[in-house]
XYZ file of C-alpha atoms in Angstrom:
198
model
C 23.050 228.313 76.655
C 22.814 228.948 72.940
C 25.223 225.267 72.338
C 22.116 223.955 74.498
C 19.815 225.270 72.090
C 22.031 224.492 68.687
C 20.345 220.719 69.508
C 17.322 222.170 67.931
C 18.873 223.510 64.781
C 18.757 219.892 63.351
C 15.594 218.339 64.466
C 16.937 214.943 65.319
C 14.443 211.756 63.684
C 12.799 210.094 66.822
C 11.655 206.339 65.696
C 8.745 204.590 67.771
C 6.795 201.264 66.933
C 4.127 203.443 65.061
C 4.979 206.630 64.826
C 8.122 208.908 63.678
C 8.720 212.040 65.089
C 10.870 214.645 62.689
C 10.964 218.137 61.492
C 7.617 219.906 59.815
C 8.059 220.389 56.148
C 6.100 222.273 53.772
C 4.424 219.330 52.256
C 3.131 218.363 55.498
C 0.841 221.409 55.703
C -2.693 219.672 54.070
C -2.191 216.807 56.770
C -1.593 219.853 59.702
C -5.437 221.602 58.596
C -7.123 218.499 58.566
C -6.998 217.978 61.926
C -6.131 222.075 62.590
C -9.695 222.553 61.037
C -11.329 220.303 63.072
C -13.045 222.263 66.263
C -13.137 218.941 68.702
C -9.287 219.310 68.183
C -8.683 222.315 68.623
C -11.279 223.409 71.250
C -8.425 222.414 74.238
C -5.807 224.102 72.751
C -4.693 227.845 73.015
C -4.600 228.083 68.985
C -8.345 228.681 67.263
C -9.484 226.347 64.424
C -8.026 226.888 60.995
C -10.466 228.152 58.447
C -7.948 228.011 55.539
C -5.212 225.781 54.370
C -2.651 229.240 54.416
C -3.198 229.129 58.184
C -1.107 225.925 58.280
C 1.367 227.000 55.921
C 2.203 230.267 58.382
C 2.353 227.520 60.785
C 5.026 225.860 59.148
C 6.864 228.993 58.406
C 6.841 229.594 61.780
C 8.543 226.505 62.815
C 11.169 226.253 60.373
C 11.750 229.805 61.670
C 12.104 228.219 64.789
C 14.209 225.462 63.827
C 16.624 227.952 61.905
C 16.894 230.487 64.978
C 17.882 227.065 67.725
C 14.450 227.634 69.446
C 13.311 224.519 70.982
C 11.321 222.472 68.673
C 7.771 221.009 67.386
C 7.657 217.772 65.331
C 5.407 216.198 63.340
C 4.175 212.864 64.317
C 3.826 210.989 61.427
C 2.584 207.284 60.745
C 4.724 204.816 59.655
C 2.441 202.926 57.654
C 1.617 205.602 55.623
C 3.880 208.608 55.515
C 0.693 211.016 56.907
C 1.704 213.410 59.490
C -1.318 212.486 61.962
C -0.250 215.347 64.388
C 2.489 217.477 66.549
C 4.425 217.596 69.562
C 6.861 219.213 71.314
C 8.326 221.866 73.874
C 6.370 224.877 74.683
C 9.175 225.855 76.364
C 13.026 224.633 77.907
C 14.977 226.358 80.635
C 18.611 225.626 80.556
C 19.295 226.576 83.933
C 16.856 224.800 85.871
C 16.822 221.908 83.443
C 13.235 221.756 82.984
C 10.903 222.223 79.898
C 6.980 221.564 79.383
C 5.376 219.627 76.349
C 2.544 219.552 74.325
C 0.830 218.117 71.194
C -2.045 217.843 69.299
C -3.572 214.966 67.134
C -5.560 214.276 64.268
C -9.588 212.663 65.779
C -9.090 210.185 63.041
C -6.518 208.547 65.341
C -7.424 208.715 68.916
C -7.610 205.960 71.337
C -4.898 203.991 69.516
C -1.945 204.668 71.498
C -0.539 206.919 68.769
C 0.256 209.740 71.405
C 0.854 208.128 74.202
C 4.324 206.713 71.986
C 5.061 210.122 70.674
C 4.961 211.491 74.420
C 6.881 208.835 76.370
C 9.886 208.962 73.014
C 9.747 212.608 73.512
C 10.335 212.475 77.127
C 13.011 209.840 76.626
C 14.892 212.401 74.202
C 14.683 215.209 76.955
C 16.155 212.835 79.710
C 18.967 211.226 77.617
C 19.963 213.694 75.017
C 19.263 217.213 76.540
C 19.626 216.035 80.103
C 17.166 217.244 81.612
C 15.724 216.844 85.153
C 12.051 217.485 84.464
C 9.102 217.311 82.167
C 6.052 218.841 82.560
C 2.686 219.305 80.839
C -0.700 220.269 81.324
C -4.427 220.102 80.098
C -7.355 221.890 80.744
C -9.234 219.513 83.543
C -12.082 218.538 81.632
C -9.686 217.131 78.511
C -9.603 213.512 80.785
C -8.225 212.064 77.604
C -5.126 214.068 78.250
C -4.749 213.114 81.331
C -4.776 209.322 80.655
C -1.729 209.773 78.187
C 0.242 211.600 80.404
C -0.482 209.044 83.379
C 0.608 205.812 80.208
C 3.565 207.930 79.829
C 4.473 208.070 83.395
C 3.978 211.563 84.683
C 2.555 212.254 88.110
C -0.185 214.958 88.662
C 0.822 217.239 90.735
C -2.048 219.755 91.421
C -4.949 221.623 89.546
C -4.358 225.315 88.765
C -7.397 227.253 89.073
C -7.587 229.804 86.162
C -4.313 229.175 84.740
C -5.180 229.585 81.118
C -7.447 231.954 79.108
C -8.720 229.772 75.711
C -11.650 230.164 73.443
C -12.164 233.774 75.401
C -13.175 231.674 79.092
C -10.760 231.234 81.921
C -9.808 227.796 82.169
C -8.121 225.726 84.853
C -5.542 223.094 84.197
C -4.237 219.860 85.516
C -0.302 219.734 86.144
C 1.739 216.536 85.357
C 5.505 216.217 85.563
C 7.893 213.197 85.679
C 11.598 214.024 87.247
C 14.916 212.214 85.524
C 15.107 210.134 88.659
C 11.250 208.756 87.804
C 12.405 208.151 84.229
C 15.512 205.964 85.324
C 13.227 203.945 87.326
C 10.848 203.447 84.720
C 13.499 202.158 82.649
C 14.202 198.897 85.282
C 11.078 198.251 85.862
C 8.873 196.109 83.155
C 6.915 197.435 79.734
C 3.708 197.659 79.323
C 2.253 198.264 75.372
C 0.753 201.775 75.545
C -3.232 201.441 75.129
């Protein structure tokens, strides 16, 4: 188990079209509370809005912590064009045994609607299938985040049910939307043709 997790220690760099997924540095933490600070981002998340730019520095420590210790990881998505870390992704959670982990991320308002995450997620999920082998993906987002949804579905995960109450966030129970794609789904992604992600 702990070789499985030694994958983490060196936060591999994961290219897309737009986007480059890599390890959180300390330089990235001004880009991180922009969009930390910003309560339409962070009101579907479990972590509140940042009030100061220290918050995001903790952050970082936090991670690199992570990153040191083998604990699965979070990157930074960051824009090609411009070097800007524009928001982050990653596993919540892996479990070696049953091969399975769950994902989530976060991004700047700045950059929604322009296909941004949708690339971040579906690179993510190839990195899980052919690098860590594993058999499932999952992810999930609090019903009325339909925006969430969609980039799942472009990434192509599957819902697979609504669970009521799931979640507590902002001090309100909340109930959540569960999407998962399977190795076997993956593979047959991969024959089938490419579609540019909205």
């Amino acid at each position: 188990m702990s070789s499985f997790f030694n994958a983490f220690s060196l936060l591999p760099r994961l290219e897309c079209s737009q986007v480059v997924l890599r390890e959180i540095k300390m330089r990235d933490a001004q880009d991180l509370f922009e969009y930390c600070s910003d309560p339409l981002v962070s009101r579907h998340v479990l972590w509140d809005t940042y009030k100061s730019p220290s918050q995001a520095r903790d952050y970082i420590r936090y991670v690199r912590r992570q990153y040191r210790q083998g604990f699965p990881g979070t990157f930074a998505i960051e824009l090609r064009e411009t070097g800007k870390v524009i928001g982050t992704i990653g596993f919540m959670w892996i479990n070696p045994e049953h091969r399975s982990c769950e994902v989530g991320y976060s991004l700047n308002r700045k950059y929604w609607n322009r296909g941004y995450t949708t690339q971040a997620l579906q690179r993510l999920i190839r990195y899980a299938f052919e690098e860590l082998h594993l058999n499932r993906v999952e992810a999930q987002f609090e019903t009325n985040n339909i925006a969430s949804g969609r980039v799942m579905e472009k990434a192509g995960m599957h819902y697979e049910g609504t669970l009521r109450q799931r979640l507590k966030n902002k001090g309100r129970f909340v109930d959540v939307k569960l999407y998962a794609i399977l190795s076997k789904d993956f593979q047959c992604s991969k024959e089938e043709p490419q579609h540019a992600a909205l």
